[in-house]
Short mmCIF file of C-alpha atoms and ligand atoms in Angstrom, two decimals:
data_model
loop_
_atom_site.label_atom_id
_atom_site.label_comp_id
_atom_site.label_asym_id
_atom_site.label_seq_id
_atom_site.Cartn_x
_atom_site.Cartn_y
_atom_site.Cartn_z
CA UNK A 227 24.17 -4.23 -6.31
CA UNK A 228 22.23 -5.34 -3.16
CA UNK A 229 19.39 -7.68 -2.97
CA UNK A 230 16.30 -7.32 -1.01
CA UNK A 231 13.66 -8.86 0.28
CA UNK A 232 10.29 -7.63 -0.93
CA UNK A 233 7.34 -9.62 0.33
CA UNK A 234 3.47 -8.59 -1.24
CA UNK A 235 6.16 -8.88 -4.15
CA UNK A 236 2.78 -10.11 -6.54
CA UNK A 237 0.67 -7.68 -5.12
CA UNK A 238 -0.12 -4.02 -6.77
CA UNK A 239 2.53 -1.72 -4.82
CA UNK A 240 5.05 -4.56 -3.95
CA UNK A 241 5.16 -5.74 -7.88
CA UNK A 242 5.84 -1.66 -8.74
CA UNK A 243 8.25 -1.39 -6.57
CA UNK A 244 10.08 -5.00 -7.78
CA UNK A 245 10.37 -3.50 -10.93
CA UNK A 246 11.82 -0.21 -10.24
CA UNK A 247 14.56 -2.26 -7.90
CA UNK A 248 15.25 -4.47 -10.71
CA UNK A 249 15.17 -1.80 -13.18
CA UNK A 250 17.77 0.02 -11.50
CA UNK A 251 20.36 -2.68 -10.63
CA UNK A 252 19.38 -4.11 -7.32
CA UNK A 253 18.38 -8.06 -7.25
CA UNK A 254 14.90 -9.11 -5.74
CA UNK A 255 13.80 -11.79 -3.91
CA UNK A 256 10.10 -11.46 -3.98
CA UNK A 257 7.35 -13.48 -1.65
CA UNK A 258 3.72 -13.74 -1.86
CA UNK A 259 1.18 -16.33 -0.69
CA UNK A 260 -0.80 -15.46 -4.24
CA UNK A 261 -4.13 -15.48 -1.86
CA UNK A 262 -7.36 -15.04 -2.93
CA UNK A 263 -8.20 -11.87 -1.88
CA UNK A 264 -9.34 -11.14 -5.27
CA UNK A 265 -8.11 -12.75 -8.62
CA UNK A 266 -4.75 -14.83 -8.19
CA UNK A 267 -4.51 -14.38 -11.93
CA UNK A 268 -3.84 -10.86 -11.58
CA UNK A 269 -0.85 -11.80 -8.93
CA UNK A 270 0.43 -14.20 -11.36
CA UNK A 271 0.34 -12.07 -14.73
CA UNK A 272 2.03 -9.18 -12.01
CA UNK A 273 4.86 -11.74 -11.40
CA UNK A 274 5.37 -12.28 -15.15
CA UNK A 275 5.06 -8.80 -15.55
CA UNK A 276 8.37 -8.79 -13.84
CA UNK A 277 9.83 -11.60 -15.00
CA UNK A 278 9.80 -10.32 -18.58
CA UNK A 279 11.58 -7.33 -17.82
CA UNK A 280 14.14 -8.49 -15.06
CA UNK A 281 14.67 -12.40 -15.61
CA UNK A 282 17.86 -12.47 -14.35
CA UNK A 283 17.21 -10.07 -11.19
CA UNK A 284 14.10 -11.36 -10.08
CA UNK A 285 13.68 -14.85 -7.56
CA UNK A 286 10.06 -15.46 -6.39
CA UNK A 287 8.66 -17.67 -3.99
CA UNK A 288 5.32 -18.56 -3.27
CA UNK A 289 4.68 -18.93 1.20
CA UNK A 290 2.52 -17.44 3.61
CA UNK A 291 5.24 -15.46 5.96
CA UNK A 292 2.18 -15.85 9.09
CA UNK A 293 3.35 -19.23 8.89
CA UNK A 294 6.63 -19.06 10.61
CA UNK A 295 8.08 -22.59 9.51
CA UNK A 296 7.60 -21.86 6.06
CA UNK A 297 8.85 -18.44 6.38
CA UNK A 298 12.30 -19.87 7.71
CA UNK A 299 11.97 -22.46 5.24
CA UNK A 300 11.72 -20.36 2.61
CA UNK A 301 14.60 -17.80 2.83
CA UNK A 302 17.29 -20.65 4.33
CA UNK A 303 20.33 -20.08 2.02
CA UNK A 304 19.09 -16.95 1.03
CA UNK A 305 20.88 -13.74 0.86
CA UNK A 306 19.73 -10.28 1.36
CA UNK A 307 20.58 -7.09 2.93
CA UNK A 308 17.24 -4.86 3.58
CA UNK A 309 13.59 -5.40 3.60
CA UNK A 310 10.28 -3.92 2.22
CA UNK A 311 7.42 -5.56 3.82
CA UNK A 312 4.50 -4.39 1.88
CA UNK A 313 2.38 -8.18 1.94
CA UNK A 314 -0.32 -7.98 3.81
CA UNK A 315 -4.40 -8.35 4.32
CA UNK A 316 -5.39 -4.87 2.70
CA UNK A 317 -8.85 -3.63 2.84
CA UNK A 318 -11.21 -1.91 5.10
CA UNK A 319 -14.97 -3.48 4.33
CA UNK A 320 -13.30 -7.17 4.15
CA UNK A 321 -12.07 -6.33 7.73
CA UNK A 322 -15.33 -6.51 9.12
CA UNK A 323 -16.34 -9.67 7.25
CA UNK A 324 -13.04 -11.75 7.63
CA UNK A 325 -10.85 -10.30 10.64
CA UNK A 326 -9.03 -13.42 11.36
CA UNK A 327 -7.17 -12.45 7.86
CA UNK A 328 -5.83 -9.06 9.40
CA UNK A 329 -4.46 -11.07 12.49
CA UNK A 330 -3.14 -13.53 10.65
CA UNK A 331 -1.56 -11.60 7.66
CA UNK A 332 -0.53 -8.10 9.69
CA UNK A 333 -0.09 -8.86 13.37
CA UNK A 334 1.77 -12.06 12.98
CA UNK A 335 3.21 -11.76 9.89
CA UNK A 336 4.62 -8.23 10.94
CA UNK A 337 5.93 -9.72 14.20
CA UNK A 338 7.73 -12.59 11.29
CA UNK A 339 8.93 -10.30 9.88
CA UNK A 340 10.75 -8.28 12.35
CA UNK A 341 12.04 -11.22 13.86
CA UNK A 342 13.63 -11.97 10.23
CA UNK A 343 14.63 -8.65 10.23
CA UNK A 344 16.57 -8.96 13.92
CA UNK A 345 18.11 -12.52 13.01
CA UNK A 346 19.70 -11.33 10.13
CA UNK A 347 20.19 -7.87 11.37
CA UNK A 348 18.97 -6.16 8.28
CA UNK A 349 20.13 -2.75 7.67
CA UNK A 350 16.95 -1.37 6.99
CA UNK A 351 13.28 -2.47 6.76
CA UNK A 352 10.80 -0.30 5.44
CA UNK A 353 6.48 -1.36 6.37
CA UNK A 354 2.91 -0.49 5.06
CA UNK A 355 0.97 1.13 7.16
CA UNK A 356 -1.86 3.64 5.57
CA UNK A 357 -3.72 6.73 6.36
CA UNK A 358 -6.28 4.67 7.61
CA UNK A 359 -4.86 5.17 10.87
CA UNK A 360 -5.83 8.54 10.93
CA UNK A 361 -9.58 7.07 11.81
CA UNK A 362 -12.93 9.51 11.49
CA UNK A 363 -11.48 12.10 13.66
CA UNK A 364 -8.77 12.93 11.82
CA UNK A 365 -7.43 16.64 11.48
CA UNK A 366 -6.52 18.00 7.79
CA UNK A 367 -4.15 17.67 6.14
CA UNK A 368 -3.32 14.49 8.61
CA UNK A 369 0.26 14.78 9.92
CA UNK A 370 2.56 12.17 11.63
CA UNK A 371 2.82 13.90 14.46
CA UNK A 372 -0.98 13.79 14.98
CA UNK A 373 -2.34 11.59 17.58
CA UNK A 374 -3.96 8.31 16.06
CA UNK A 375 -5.44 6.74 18.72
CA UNK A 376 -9.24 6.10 17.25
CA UNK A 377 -9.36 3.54 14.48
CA UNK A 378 -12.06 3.15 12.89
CA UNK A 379 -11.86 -0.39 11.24
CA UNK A 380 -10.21 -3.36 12.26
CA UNK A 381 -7.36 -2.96 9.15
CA UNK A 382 -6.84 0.26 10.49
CA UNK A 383 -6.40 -1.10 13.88
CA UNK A 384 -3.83 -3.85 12.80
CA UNK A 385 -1.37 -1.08 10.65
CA UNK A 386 -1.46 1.03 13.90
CA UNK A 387 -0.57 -2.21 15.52
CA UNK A 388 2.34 -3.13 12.85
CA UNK A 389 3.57 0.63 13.96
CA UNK A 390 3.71 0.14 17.72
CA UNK A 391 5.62 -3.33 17.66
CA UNK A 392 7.85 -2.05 15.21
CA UNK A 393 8.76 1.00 17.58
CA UNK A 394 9.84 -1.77 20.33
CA UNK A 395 11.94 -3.86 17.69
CA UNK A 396 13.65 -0.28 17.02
CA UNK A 397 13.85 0.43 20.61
CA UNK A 398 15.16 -2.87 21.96
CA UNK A 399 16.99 -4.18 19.05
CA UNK A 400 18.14 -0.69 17.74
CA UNK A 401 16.62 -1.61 14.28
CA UNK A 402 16.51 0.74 11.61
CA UNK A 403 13.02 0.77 10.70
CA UNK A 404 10.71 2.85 8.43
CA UNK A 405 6.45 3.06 8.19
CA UNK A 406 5.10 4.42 5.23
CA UNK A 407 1.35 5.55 5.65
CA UNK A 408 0.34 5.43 2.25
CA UNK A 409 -2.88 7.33 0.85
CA UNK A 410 -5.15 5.90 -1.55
CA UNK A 411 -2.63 4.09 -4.53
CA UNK A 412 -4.26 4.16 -7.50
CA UNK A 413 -2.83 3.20 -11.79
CA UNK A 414 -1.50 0.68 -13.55
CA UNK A 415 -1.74 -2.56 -12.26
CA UNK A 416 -4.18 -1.59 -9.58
CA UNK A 417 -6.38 -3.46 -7.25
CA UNK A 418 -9.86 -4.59 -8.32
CA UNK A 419 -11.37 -4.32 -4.80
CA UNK A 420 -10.85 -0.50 -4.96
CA UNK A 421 -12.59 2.30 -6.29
CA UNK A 422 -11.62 3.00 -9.59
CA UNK A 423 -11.05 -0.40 -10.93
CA UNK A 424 -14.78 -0.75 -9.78
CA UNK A 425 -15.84 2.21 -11.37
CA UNK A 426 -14.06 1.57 -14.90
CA UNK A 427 -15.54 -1.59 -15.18
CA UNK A 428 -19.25 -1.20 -14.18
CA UNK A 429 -18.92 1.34 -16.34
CA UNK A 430 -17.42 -0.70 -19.40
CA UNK A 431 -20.00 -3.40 -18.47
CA UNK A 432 -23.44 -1.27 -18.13
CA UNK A 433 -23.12 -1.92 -14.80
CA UNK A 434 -24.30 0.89 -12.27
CA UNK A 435 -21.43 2.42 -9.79
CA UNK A 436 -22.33 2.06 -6.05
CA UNK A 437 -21.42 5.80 -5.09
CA UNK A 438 -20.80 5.67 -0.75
CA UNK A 439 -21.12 8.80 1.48
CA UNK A 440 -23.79 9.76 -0.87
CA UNK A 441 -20.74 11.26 -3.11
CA UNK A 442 -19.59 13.23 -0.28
CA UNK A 443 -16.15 11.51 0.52
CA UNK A 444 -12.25 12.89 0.01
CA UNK A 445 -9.69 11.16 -0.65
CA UNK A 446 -5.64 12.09 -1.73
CA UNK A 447 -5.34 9.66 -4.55
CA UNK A 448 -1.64 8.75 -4.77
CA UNK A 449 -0.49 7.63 -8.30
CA UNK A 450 1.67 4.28 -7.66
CA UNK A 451 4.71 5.87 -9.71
CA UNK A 452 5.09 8.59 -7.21
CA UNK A 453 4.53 5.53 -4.15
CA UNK A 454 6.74 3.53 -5.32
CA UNK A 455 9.72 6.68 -5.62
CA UNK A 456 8.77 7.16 -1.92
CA UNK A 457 9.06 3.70 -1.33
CA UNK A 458 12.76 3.49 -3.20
CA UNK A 459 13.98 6.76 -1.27
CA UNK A 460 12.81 5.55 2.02
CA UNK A 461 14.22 2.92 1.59
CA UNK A 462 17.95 3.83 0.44
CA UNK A 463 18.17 6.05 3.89
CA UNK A 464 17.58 3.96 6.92
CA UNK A 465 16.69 6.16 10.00
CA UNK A 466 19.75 6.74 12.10
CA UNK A 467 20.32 6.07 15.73
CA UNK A 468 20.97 9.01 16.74
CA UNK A 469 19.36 9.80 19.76
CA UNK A 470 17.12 12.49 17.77
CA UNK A 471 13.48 12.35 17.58
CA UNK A 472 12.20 10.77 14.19
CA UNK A 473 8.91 11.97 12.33
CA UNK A 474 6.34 10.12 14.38
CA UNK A 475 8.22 10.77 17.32
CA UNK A 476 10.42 7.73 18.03
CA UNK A 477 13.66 8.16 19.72
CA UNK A 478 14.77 5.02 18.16
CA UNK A 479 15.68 4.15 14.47
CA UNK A 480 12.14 4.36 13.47
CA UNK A 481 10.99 6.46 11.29
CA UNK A 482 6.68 7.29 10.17
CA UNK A 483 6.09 8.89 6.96
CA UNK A 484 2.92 9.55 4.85
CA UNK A 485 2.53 9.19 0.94
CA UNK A 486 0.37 11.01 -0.20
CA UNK A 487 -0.17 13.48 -3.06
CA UNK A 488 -1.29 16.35 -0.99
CA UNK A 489 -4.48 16.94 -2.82
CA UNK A 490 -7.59 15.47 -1.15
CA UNK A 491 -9.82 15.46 -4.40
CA UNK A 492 -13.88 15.37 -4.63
CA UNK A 493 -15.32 11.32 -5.11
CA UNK A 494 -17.53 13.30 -7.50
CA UNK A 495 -14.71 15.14 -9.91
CA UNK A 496 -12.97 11.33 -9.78
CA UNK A 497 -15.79 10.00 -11.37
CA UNK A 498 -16.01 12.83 -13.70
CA UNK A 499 -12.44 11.97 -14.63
CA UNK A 500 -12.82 7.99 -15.38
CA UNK A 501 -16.46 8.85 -17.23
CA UNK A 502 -13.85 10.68 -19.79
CA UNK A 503 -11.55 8.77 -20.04
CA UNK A 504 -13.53 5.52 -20.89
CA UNK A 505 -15.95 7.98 -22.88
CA UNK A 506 -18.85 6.71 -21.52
CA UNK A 507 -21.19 8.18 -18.67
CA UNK A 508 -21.42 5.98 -15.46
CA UNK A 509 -24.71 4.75 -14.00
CA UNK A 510 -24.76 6.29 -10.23
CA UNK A 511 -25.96 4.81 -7.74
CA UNK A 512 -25.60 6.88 -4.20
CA UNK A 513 -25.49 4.96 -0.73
CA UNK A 514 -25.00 5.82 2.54
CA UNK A 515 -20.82 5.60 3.80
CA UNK A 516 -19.72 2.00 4.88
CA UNK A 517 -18.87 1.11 7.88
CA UNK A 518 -15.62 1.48 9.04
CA UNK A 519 -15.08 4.14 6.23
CA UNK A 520 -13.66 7.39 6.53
CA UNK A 521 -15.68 10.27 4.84
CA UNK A 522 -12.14 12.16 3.94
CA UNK A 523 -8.69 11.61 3.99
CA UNK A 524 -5.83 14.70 3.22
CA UNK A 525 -1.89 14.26 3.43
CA UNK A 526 0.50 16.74 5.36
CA UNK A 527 3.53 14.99 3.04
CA UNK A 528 6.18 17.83 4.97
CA UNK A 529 8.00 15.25 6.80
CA UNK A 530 9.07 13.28 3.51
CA UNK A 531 9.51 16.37 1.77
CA UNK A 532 12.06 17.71 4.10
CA UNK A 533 13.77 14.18 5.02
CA UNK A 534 13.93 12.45 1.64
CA UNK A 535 13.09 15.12 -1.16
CA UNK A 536 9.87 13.12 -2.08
CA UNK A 537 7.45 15.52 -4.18
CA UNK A 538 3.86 13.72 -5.83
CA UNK A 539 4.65 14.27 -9.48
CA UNK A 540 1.45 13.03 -10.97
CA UNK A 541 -2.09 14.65 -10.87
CA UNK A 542 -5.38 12.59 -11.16
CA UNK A 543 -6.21 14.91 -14.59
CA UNK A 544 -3.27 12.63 -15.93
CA UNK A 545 -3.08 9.27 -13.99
CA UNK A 546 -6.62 8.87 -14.27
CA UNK A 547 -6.60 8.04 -18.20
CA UNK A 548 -3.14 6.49 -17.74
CA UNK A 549 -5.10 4.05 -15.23
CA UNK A 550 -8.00 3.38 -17.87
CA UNK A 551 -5.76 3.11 -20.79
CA UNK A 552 -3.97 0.25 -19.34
CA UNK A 553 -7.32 -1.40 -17.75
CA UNK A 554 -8.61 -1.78 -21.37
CA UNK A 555 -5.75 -2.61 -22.48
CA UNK A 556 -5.39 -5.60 -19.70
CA UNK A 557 -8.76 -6.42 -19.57
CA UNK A 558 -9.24 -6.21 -23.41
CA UNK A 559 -12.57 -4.27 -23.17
N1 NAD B 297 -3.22 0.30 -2.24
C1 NAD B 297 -3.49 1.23 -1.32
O1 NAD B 297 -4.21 2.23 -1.60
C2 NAD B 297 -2.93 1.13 0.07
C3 NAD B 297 -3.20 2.18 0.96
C4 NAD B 297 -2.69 2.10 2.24
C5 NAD B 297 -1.90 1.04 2.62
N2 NAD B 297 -1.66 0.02 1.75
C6 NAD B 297 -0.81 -1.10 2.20
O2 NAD B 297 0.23 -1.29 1.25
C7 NAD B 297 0.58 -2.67 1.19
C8 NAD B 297 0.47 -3.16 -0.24
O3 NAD B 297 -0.89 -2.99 -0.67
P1 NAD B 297 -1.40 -3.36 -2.12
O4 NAD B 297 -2.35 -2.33 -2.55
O5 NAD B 297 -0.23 -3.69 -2.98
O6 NAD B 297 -2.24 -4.68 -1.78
P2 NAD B 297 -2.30 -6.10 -2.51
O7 NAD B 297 -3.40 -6.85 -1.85
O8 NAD B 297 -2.35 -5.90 -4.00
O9 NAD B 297 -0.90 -6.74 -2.15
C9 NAD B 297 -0.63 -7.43 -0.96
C10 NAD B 297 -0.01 -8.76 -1.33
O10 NAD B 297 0.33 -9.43 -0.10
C11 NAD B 297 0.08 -10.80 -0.29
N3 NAD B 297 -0.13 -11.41 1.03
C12 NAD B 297 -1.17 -11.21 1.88
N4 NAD B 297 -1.01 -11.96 2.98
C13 NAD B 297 0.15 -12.65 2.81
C14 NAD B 297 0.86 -13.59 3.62
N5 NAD B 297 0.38 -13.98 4.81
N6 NAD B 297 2.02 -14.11 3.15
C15 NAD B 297 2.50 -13.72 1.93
N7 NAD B 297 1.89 -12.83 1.14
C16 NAD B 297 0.73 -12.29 1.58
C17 NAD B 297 -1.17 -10.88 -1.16
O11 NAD B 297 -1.27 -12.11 -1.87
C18 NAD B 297 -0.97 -9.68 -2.09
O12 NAD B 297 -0.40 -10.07 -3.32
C19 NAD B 297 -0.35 -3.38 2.17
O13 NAD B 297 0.31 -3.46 3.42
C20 NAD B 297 -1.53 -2.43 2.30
O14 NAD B 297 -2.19 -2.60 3.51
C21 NAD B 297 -2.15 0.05 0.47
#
């Protein structure tokens, strides 16, 4: 079977969709600078995660791909045949307290990793981008033929960014390329800087949940099983060169699709949701919406429907416990 290159391979979507690749045949060569973002521990018990189920299928390697020379360092001798380039600085509030970290991680290290992409003339490369380059004026349900020309955060600004140089590697190099605008991932193995690993553990702890938009935010919660099957399908059919005009609108190999799960649910039933399944009421605090925060954000998923076949098979009534169940479990609370 092929190998591919997965970078963010220690991170919450790029270790789910290591798995799946190893789990059904394909080899892995994973990379990850195991930052600090939030608790390396978490990106190393995620790379043992793998290793226990797919020893023999699984390399990792531990580099910074923003730092060319180590990049090249890192993958001489190595083999592979396609790319999923899901490492990056994620995040909207950190973008206003540490923007250096977007440049570094998501301008450069996308232009890195097209360049890898064009010296070895991949067959395919699929990105991260994320609905956050919808911005605040966004129509609903959010489609990728929708202009998205008003960021509102500087993380936002950087995916559009990874988009745009990617369309000129597909149009100059004629490299099959594909963006994946993913919507709010959420389940096992999740990230603690987001909203429902903060709200399951104030609540296990006592601690009171900081509630933004005074409750009245939106978001289409996408459980990371049904990511990481858009991921693999997007993945195993590389956008032809065909002279026909791609969802997004390239005329090159370049393909934009969301992930979503085509249900923009209440912040308030969410909460609702985790209060049950960790059987204890929350503490709620309300606040005003962040800056650089969107108050909703709703899928149009028809593209990747009628492309690849992806359907979201998992609602929040059921990956909402399936979420907690393992953060006890993990966390031993
Ligand atoms: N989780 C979501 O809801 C969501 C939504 C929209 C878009 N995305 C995008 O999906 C991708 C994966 O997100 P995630 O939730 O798994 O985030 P994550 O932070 O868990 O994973 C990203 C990984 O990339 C690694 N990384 C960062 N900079 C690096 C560098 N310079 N070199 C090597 N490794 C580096 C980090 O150590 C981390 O393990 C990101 O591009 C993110 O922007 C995620």
């Amino acid at each position: 079977m092929a190998r591919i290159l997965v970078t963010g391979a220690a991170g919450f979507i790029g270790a789910a969709v290591t798995k799946r690749l190893c789990a059904r045949g394909d080899s892995v060569l994973g990379l990850d600078s195991l930052n600090d973002y939030y608790q390396v521990s978490l990106k190393e018990d995620r790379v043992a995660d793998i290793r226990s189920v797919a020893p023999e299928r699984f390399t990792f390697k531990k580099v910074d791909f923003s730092d060319q020379h180590a990049l090249t360092a890192a993958l001489a001798g190595e083999e592979f045949t396609r790319i999923v380039h899901l490492g990056a600085q994620a995040g909207v509030r950190y973008s206003l307290e540490n923007p250096r970290a977007y440049v570094d991680a998501n301008l450069t290290g996308q232009v890195n990793m097209l360049e890898i992409a064009r010296e070895r003339a991949v067959g395919h490369m699929v990105y991260a981008s994320s609905s956050s380059v919808y911005g605040g004026r966004a129509t609903y349900p959010s489609s990728v033929d929708d202009r998205v020309d008003h960021p509102v955060s500087l993380y936002a600004a950087t995916k559009r960014a990874d988009e745009l140089m990617s369309e000129t590697y597909a149009h100059l190099f004629r490299l099959p390329l594909t963006g994946l605008r993913f919507f709010t991932v959420y389940g096992p193995w999740g990230r603690p800087d987001m909203a429902l690993w903060l709200f399951a553990s104030a609540i296990f702890e006592d601690r009171p949940i900081r509630i933004y938009g005074e409750g009245e935010m939106y978001r289409d919660f996408t459980y990371i099983d049904d990511i990481v099957t858009g991921v693999l399908a997007s993945l195993d059919s590389a956008p032809s060169d065909d002279g026909m005009a791609k969802p997004g609108g390239s005329m090159g190999p370049h393909a934009i699709y969301n992930i979503g799960n085509n249900l923009s649910e209440h912040l308030m039933k969410v909460i609702d949701l985790v209060e049950q399944a960790c059987g204890k009421a929350a503490i709620r605090e309300y606040h005003p919406i962040q800056p650089g925060e969107v108050r909703r954000t709703a899928a149009n998923i028809e593209a990747i429907q009628n492309d690849l076949g992806y359907e979201p098979t998992v609602r929040i009534e059921q990956g909402i416990p399936a979420f907690v169940d393992w953060y006890r479990e993990y966390s031993g609370v």
